[in-house]
Structure formats: structure tokens, C-alpha cells
Short mmCIF file of C-alpha atoms and ligand atoms in Angstrom, two decimals:
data_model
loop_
_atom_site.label_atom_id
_atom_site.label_comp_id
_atom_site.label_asym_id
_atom_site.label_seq_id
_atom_site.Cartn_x
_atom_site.Cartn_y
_atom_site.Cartn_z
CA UNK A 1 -40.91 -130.69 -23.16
CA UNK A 2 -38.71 -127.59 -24.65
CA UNK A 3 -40.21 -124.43 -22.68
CA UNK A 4 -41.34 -121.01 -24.47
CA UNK A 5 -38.86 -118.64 -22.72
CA UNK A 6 -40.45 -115.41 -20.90
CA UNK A 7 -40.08 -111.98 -22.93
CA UNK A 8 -40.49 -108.47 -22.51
CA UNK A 9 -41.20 -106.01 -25.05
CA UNK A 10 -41.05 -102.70 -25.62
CA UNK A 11 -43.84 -100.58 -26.35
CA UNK A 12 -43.85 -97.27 -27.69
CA UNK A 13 -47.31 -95.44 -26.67
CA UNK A 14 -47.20 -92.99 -29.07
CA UNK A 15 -46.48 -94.44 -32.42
CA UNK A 16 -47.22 -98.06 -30.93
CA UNK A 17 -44.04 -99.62 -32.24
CA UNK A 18 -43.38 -103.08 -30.23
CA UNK A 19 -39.83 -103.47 -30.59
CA UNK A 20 -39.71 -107.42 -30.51
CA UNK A 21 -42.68 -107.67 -33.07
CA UNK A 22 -43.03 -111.11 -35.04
CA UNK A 23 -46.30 -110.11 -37.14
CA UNK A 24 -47.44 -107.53 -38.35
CA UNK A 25 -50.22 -106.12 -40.97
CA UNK A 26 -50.92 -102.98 -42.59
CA UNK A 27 -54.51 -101.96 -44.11
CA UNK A 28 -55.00 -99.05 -46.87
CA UNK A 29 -57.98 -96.99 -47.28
CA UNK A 30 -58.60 -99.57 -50.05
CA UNK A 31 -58.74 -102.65 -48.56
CA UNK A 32 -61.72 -101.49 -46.96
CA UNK A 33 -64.45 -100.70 -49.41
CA UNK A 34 -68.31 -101.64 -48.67
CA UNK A 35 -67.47 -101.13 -44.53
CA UNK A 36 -68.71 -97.04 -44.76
CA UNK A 37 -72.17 -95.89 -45.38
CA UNK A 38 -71.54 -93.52 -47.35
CA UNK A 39 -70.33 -95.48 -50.30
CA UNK A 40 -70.00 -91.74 -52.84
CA UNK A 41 -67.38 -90.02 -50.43
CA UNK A 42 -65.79 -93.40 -49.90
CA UNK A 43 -65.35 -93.74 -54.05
CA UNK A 44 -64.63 -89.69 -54.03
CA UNK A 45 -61.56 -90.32 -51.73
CA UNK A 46 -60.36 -93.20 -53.35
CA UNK A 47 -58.19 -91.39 -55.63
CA UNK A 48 -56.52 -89.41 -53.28
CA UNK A 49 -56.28 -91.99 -50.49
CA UNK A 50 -56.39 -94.95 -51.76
CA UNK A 51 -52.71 -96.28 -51.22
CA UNK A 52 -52.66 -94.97 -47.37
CA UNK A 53 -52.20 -96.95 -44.44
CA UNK A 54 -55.14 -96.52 -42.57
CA UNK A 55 -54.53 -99.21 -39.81
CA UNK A 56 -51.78 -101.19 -38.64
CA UNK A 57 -51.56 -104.24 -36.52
CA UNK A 58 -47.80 -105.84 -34.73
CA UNK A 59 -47.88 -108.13 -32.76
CA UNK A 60 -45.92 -111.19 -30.73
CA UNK A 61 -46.72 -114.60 -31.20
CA UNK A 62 -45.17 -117.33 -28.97
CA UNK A 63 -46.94 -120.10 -30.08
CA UNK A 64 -50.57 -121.13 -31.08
CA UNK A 65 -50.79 -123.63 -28.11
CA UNK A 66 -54.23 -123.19 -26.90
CA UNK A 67 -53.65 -121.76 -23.35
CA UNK A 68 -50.93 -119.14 -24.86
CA UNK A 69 -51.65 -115.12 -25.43
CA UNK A 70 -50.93 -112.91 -28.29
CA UNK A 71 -50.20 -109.56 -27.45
CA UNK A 72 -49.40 -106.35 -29.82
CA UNK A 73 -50.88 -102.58 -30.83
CA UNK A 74 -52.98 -101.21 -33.50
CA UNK A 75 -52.39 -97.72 -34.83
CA UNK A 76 -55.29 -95.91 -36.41
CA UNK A 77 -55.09 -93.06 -38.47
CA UNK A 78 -57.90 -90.13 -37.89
CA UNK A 79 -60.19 -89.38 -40.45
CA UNK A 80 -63.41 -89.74 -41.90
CA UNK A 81 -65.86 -91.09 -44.42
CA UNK A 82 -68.89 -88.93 -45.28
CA UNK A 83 -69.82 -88.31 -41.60
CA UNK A 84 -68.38 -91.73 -40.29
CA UNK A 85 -64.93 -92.48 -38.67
CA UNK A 86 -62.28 -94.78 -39.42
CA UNK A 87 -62.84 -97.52 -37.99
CA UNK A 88 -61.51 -101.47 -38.30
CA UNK A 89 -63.11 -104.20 -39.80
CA UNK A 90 -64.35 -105.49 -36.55
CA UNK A 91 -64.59 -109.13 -36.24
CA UNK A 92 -65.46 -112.21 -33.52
CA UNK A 93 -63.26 -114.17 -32.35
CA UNK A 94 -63.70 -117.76 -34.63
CA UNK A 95 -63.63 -119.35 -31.30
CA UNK A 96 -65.92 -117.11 -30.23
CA UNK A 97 -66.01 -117.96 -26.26
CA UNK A 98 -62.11 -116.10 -26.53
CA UNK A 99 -61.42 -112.86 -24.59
CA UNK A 100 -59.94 -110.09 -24.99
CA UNK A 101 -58.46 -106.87 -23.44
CA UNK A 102 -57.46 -103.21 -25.08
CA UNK A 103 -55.48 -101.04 -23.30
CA UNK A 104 -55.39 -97.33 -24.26
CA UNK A 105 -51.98 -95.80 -25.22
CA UNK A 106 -52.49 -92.30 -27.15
CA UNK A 107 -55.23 -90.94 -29.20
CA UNK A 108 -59.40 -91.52 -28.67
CA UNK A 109 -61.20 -93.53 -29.85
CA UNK A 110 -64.01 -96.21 -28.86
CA UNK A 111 -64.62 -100.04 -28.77
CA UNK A 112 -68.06 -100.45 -30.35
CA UNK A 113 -69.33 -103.80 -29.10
CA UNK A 114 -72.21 -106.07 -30.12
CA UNK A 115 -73.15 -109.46 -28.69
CA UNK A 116 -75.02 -111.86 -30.34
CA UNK A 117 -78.34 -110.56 -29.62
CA UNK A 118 -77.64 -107.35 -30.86
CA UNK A 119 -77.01 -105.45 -27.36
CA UNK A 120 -74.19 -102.68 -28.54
CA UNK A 121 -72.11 -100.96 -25.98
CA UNK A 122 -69.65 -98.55 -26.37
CA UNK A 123 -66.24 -98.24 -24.53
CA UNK A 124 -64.12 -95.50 -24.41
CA UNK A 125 -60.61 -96.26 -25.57
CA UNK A 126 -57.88 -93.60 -24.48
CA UNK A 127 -54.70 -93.37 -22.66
CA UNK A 128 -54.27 -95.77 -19.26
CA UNK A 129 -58.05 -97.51 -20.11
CA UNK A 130 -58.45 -101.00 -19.88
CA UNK A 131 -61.51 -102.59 -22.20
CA UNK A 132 -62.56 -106.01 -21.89
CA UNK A 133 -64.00 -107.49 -24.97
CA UNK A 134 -66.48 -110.68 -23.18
CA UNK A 135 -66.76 -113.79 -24.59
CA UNK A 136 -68.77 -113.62 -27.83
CA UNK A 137 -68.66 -110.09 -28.63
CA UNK A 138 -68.52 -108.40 -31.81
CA UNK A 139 -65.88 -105.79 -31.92
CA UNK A 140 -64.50 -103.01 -33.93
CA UNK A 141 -62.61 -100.18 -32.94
CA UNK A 142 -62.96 -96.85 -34.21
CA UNK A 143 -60.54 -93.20 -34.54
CA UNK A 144 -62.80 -90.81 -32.51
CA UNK A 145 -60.03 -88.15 -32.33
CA UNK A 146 -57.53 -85.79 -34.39
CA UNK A 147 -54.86 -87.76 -33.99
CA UNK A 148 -53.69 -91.82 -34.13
CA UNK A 149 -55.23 -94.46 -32.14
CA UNK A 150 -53.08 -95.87 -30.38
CA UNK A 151 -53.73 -99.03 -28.10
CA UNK A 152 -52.42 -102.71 -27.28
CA UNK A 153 -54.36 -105.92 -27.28
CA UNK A 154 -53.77 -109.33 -25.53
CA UNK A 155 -56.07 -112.34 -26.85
CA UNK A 156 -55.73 -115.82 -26.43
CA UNK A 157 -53.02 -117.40 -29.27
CA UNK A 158 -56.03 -120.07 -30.62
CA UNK A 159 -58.56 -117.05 -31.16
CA UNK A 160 -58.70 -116.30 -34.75
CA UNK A 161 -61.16 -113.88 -36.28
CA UNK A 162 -64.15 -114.20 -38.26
CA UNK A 163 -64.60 -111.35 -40.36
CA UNK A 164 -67.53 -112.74 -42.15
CA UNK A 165 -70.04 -112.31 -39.63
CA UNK A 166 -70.44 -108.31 -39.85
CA UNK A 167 -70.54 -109.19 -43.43
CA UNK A 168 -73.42 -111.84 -43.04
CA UNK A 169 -75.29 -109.14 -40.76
CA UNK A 170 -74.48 -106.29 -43.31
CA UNK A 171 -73.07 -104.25 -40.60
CA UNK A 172 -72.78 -103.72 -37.27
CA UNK A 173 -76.12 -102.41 -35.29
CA UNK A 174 -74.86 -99.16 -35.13
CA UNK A 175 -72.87 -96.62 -37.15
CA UNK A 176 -70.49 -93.81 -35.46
CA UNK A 177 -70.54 -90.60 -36.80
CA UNK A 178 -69.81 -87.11 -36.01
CA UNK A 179 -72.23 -85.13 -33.72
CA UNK A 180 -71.54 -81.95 -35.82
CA UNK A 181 -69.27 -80.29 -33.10
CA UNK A 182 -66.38 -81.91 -31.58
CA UNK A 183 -67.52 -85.50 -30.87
CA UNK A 184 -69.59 -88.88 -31.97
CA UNK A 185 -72.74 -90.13 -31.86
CA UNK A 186 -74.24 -93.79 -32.92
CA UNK A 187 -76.25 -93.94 -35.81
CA UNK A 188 -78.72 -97.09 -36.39
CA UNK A 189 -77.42 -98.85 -39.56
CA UNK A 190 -81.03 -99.43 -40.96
CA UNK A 191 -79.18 -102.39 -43.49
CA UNK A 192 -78.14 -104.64 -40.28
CA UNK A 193 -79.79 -107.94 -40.98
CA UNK A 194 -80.61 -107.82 -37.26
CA UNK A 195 -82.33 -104.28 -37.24
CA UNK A 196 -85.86 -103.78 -36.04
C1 S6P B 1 -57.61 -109.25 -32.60
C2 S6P B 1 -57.76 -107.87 -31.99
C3 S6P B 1 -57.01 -106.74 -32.72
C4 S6P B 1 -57.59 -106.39 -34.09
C5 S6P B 1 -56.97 -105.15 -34.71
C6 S6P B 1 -57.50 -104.87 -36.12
O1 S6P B 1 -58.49 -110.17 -32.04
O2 S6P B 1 -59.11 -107.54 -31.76
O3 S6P B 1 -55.69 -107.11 -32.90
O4 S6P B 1 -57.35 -107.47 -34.94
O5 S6P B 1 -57.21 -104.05 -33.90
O6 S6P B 1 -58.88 -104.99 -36.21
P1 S6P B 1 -59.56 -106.00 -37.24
O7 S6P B 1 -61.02 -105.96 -36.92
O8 S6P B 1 -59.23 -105.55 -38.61
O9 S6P B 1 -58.96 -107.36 -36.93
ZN1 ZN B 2 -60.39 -109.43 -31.36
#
């Protein structure tokens, strides 16, 4: 049996740059049309932003031996759409009985969760917070703050993601939007397949 040797990485907690990074995404503004409500400011901003990086994932992959981990960070840029904030794609795991933690570096933002009954919860993601993601949750992670979203992730190598199931829902339960002062509220998303 050849062994997968130990490692250490460095992580950079403001600009969440893993130094010995072996994947690694980016995702512009564009990339992400249909996820916002508000589908006119969305097409408004387009010129403007459309070649940004809004989100960007590294991480370190040993293996995809079931049993092994995948760690890395995602940054997020701030900003909004209409009244609604950056957020990712969200996704569950394809095997869905997978794991996962966050781990707030810089920036704040939440974890908007959803299990498959439609329960949401909301977690707080910030510096020196540890989220779990259960078994079977939906999850997407959204720019609350001013600044990047910074935070690190550890899931198990055999995951994957299924994007198609907010897709196949038309949304999440619940949208997050600004409050009108400083901070966020949810907002039912009245097109969820699931809403009642
Ligand atoms: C993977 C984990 C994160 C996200 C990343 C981007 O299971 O939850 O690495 O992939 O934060 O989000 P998304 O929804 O575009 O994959
Ligand atoms: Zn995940």
C-alpha cells in the first residue's frame, strides 16, 4: 500500500490564499444568472459587472478515497442584487449523508441551511466560528458584510455536489435581503416548489 503523506498548509485569513492549493475555481457575476430575485437589477449590472470574480474556491485534494477530506477557503466578494446579497450557488452534497464544517476567517456572512423538509436555519459565519453543515442539508453561503467572506471548509473527498436540486425546487425556502439599515433579514421565496 503506498501511504498519502501528512501536510500542512498555510492559510491566509484575510485574503484566504492556501498556499499548497491543488484546485481551485473562480465564479463571475455571470456565471450566476437566474439565482437572484430580482432578475432587472441582475440584467442592469451585467454590463458593468459581468466579468468580476464574485466567488472563489482553493482547495487540497489528497485523494478521492472514500474515508479522505478535502479541505480549502472560499472568498466572497460583498455586494448586492436588487435588495439580495451575494451569495453561492448552494448545493447538497451528491452523497447527500456527507458532512461538512465552515470555519470563519474574515468578513460576515451566514450559512443559510435547508433540510429536506424544508426546515431553514441560519448560521452565522464570521471570524473563529465553526458551522456544521448535517447530513442532508442544503447549503449556500451568503456576503452579509462590507467586506470579503472569508472562510475554510473540510468535507469528505467522495462528497460531490448537486447543484440541480435548488434548481429543481426553484430556490431555496428563503431569500436574504437587506433589512434597510445595517443588516439582513429572510425573505420567503414565494417560487420554491416546496412553499406553502
Ligand atoms: C463544498 C463546500 C464549499 C462550496 C463553496 C462554493 O461542498 O460547501 O467548498 O463549494 O463555498 O459554493 P458552491 O455552492 O458554489 O459550491
Ligand atoms: Zn458543501
Amino acid at each position: 500500500m503506498k501511504w498519502i503523506a501528512p501536510e500542512s498548509s498555510q492559510v491566509f485569513s484575510e485574503n484566504g490564499k492556501l498556499l499548497n492549493a491543488n484546485g481551485r475555481y473562480q465564479k463571475h457575476f455571470r456565471d450566476l444568472e437566474g439565482l437572484y430575485e430580482d432578475g432587472e437589477s441582475f440584467s442592469r449590472m451585467l454590463p458593468e459587472w459581468s466579468e468580476k470574480v464574485v466567488y472563489q474556491v482553493e482547495d487540497h485534494r489528497a485523494s478521492e478515497q472514500p474515508g479522505d477530506l478535502i479541505y480549502g477557503t472560499t472568498v466572497m466578494m460583498p455586494g448586492k442584487v436588487g435588495n439580495e446579497f451575494f451569495m453561492t450557488r448552494g448545493h447538497q452534497h451528491q452523497k447527500a449523508e456527507c458532512a461538512e464544517t465552515y470555519f470563519g476567517l474574515s468578513g460576515e456572512g451566514i450559512l443559510l441551511l435547508e433540510s429536506p423538509d424544508g426546515d431553514v436555519e441560519v448560521r452565522e459565519i464570521r471570524a473563529g466560528i465553526m458551522v456544521y453543515v448535517p447530513p442532508y442539508w442544503i447549503h449556500r453561503s451568503v456576503n452579509t458584510g462590507n467586506t470579503d467572506l472569508v472562510f475554510l471548509f473540510n468535507y469528505p473527498s467522495d462528497a460531490g455536489q448537486d447543484y440541480g436540486i435548488i434548481e429543481r425546487n426553484r430556490g431555496m425556502r428563503k431569500r436574504v435581503v437587506t433589512d434597510g439599515t445595517n443588516g439582513w433579514e429572510l425573505k420567503d421565496n414565494e417560487d420554491s416548489v416546496k412553499f406553502s
